[in-house]
XYZ file of C-alpha atoms in Angstrom:
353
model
C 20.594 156.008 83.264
C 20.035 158.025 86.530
C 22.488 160.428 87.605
C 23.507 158.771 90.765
C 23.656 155.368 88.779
C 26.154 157.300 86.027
C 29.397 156.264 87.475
C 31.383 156.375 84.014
C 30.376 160.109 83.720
C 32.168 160.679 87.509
C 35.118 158.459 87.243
C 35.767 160.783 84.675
C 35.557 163.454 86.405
C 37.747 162.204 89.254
C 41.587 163.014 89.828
C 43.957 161.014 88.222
C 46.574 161.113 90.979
C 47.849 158.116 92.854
C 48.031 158.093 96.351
C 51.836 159.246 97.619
C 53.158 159.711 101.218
C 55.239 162.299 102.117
C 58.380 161.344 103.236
C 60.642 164.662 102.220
C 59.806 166.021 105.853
C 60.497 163.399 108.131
C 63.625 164.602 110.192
C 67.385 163.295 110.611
C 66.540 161.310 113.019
C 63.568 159.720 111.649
C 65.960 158.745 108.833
C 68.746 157.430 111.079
C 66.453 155.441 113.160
C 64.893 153.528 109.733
C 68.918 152.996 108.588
C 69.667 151.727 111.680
C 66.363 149.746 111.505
C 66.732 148.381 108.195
C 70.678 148.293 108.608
C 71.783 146.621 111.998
C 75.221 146.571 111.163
C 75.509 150.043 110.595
C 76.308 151.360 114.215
C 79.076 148.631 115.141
C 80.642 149.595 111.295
C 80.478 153.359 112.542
C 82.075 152.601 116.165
C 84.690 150.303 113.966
C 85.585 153.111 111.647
C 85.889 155.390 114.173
C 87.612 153.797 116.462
C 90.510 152.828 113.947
C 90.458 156.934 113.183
C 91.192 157.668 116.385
C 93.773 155.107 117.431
C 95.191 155.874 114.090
C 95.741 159.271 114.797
C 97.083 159.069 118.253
C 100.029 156.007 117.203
C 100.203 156.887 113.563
C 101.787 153.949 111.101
C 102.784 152.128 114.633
C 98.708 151.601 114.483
C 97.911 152.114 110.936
C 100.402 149.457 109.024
C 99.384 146.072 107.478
C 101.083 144.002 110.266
C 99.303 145.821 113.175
C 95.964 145.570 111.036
C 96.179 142.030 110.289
C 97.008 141.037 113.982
C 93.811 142.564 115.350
C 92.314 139.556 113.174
C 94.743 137.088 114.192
C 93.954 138.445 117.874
C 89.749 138.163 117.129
C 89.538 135.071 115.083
C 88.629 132.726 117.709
C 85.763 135.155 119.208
C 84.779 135.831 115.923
C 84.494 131.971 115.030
C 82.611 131.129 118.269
C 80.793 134.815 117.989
C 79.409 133.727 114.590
C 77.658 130.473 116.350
C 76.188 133.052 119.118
C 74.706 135.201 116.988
C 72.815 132.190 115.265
C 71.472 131.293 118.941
C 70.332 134.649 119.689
C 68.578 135.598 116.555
C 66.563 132.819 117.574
C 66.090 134.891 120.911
C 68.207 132.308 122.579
C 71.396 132.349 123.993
C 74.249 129.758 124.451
C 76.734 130.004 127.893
C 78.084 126.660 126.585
C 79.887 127.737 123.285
C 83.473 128.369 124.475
C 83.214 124.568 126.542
C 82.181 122.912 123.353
C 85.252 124.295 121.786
C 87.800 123.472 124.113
C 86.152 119.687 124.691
C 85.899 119.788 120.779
C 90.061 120.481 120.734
C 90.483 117.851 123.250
C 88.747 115.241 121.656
C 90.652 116.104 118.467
C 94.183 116.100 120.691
C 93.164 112.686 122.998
C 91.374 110.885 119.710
C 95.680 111.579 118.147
C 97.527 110.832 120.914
C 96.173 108.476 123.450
C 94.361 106.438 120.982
C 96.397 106.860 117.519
C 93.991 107.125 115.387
C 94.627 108.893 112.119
C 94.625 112.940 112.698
C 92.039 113.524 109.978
C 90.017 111.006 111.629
C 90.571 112.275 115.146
C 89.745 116.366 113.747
C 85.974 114.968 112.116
C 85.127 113.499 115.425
C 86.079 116.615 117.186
C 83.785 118.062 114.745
C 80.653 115.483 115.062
C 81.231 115.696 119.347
C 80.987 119.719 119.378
C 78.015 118.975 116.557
C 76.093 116.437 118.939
C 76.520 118.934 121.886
C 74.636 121.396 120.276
C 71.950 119.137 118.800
C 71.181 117.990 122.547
C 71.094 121.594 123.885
C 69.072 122.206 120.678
C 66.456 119.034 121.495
C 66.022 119.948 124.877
C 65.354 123.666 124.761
C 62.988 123.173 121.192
C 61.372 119.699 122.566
C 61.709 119.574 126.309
C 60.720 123.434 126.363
C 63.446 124.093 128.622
C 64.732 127.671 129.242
C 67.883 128.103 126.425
C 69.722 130.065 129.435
C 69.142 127.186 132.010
C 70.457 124.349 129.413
C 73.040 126.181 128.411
C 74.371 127.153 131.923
C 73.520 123.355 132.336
C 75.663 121.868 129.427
C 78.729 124.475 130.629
C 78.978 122.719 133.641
C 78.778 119.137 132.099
C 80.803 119.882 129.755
C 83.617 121.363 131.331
C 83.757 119.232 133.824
C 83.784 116.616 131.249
C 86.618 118.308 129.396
C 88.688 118.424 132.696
C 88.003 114.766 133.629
C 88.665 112.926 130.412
C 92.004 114.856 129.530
C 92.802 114.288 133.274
C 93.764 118.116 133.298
C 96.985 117.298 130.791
C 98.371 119.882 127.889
C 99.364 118.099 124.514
C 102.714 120.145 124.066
C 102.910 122.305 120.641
C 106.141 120.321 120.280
C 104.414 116.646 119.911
C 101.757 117.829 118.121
C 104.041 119.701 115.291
C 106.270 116.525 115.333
C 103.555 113.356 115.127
C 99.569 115.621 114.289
C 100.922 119.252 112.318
C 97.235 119.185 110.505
C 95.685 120.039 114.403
C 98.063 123.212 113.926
C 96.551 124.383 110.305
C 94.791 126.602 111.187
C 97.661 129.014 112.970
C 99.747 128.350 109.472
C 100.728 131.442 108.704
C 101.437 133.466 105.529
C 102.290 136.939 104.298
C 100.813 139.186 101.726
C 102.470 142.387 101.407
C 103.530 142.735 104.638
C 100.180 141.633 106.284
C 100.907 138.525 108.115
C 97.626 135.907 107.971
C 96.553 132.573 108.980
C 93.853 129.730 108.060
C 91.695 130.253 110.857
C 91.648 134.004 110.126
C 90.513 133.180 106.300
C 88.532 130.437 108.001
C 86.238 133.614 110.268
C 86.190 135.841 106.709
C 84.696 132.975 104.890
C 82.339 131.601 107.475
C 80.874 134.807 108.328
C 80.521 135.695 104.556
C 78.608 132.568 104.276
C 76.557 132.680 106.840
C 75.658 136.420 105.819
C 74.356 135.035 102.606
C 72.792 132.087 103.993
C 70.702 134.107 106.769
C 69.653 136.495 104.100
C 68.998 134.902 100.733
C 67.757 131.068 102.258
C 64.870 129.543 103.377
C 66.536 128.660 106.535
C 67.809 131.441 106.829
C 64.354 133.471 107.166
C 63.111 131.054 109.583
C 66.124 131.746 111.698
C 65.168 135.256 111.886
C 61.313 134.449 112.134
C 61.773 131.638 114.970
C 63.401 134.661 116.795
C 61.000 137.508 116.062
C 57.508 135.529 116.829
C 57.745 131.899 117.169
C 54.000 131.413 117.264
C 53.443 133.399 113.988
C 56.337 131.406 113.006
C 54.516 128.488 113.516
C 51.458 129.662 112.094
C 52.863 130.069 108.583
C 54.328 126.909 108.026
C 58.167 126.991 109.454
C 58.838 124.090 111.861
C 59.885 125.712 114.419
C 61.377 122.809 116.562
C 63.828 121.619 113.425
C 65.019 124.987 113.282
C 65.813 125.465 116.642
C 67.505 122.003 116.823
C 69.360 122.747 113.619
C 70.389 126.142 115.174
C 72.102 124.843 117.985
C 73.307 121.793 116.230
C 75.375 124.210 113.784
C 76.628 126.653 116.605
C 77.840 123.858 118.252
C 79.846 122.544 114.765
C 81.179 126.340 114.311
C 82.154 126.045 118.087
C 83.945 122.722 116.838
C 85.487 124.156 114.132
C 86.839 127.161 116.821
C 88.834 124.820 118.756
C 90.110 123.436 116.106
C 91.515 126.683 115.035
C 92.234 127.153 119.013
C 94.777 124.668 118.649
C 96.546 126.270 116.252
C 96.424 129.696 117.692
C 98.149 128.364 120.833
C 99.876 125.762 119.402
C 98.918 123.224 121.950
C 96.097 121.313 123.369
C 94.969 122.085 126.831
C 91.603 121.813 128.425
C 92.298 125.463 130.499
C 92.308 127.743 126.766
C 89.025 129.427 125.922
C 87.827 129.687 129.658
C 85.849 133.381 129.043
C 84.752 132.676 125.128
C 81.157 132.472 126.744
C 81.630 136.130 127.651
C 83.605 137.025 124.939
C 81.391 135.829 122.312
C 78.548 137.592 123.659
C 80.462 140.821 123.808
C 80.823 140.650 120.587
C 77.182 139.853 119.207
C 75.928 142.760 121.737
C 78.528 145.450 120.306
C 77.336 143.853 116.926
C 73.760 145.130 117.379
C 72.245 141.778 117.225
C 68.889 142.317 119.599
C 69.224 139.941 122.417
C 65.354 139.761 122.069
C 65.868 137.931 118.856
C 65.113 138.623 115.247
C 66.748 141.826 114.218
C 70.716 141.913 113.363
C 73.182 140.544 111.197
C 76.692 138.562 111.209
C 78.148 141.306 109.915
C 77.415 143.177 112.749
C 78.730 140.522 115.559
C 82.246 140.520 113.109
C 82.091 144.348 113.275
C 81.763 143.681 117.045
C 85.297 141.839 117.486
C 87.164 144.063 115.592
C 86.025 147.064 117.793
C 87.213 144.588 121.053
C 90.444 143.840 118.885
C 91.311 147.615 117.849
C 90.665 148.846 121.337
C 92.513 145.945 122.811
C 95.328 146.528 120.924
C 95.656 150.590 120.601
C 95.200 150.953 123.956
C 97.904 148.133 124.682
C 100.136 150.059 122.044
C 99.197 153.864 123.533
C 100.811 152.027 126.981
C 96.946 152.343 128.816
C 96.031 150.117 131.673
C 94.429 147.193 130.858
C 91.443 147.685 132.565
C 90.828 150.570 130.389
C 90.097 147.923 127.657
C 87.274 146.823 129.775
C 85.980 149.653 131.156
C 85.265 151.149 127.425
C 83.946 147.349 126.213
C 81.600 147.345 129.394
C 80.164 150.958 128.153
C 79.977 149.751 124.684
C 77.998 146.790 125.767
C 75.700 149.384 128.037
C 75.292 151.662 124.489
C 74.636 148.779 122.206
C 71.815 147.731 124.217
C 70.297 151.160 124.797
C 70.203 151.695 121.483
C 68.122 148.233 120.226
C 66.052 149.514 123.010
C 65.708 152.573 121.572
C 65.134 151.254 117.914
C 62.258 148.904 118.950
C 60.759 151.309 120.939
C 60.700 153.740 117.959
C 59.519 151.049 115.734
C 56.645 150.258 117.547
């Protein structure tokens, strides 16, 4: 065999090493960028722990005692509720201005279905639930079928909708009073209870347990990586099998039963029914999912992160109120959170790429 033709005589002389890449001399802030990369919730967790530090320090046990703790999440479980349905829309790369509307029509539907028709209140609650559900499935058809702009139906289906909500409750509250004498299970969710001092309710157990859910669900489900890959590239999406029109309609369809399920646990909170609660849980929402570090281009963040983001509006809503600040303090520093959150996905994906 010719020498050139020999090739068991020069494998054998060849290195045995495996290829490696050297990754002990990339810098801090190569390594922060790929946790922050790889770990979306990390920077709202940071803010969050922070935050509680300092308030913590300034007020002492009138901040830092289980009372005080546990109202921030009595104070942030509607957000966090209709929060947890935003973030679903924009990890699609969507948005939805129509969230806090489907609540409060979904509350006055359960309120109007009690008392002006007498149905059953179990009855009256599931078609609260299947109205806010149907909502969301139309804003769902016509952005993923019609190919309409998600911010243009949305804005759309706010102004339907509340005016809607205004015209068939004929702009009248169901008093906490009627409603704890003749429908208590609309109230449920603001039933309260104590555990060692902390003072919770059912919609507060209700926000820990959906957004544990949907944290597993986004991460370890089929659907759940479509979500994030109808977001990221819907064309590649597309391309490797995920229908990308059922997920978007399913999307929608679920934020709008989450938003259901919020003013459901709206009515509670306030004790009433009226179709003037939840006017700014739009904004609020949004807030949150922004502070969060969900990417508003889609694809990249985690529930986690949007519940991270309401505590941080809770704790600095409520030390500042304690510390005896001007509200407007509140949100001045939630307007320059918003500002950071975003300059920092922008800085992220511009690293990344």
């Amino acid at each position: 065999m010719s020498g050139p033709d020999n090739y068991e005589a020069a494998s054998a002389d060849a290195a045995n090493e495996i290829a490696s890449f050297d990754t002990g001399s990339k810098g801090f802030v190569s390594r922060f960028h790929h946790a922050l990369h790889t770990t979306p919730a990390l920077v709202p967790l940071i803010v969050l722990l922070a935050s509680i530090a300092i308030f913590g320090v300034l007020l002492g046990t009138k901040f830092f005692s289980p009372f005080a703790l546990t109202l921030i999440l009595q104070q942030v479980q509607i957000v966090g509720i209709v929060a947890a349905a935003q973030s679903l829309v924009i990890l699609t790369a969507g948005i939805d201005l129509s969230v806090g509307a489907i609540a409060v029509i979904s509350s006055v539907v359960m309120g109007q279905f009690s008392f002006r028709y007498g149905l059953p209140v179990e009855v009256a609650i599931v078609c609260g639930l299947a109205f806010g559900t149907m909502i969301g499935a139309v804003n769902g058809w016509l952005i993923a079928v019609m190919k309409l702009p998600p911010f243009i139906v949305t804005l759309g289906m706010w102004q339907i909708v509340l005016a809607a909500n205004f015209l068939y409750s004929a702009n009248e509250t169901i008093r906490s009073q009627d409603i704890a004498e003749q429908a208590p299970l609309l109230q449920l969710m603001g039933t309260k209870f104590n555990i060692g001092g902390a003072i919770f309710t059912f919609g507060v157990v209700f926000m820990l347990l959906l957004v544990l859910v949907l944290a597993y669900v986004l991460k370890h489900t089929a659907w759940g990586r479509h979500v994030y890959a109808v977001g990221d590239d819907p064309e590649a999406a597309a391309l490797s099998g995920v229908n990308v029109k059922k997920t978007l309609i399913s999307v929608y369809a679920l934020a709008g039963l989450i938003c259901a399920f919020a003013g459901w646990a709206l009515i509670g909170r306030i004790g009433s029914v009226s179709p003037t609660s939840g006017q700014l849980l739009n904004i609020e929402s949004i807030t949150a999912v922004v502070i969060g570090g969900i990417s508003l281009f889609g694809g990249r963040g985690s529930i986690l992160g949007t519940f991270f983001g309401a505590l941080i509006v809770g704790v600095f809503t409520l030390g500042l109120r304690l510390l005896g600040a001007d509200a407007q303090w509140t949100f001045l520093l939630i307007g320059a959170l918003i500002i950071a959150a975003v300059a920092v996905d922008q800085w992220i994906r511009k690293v990344a790429a």
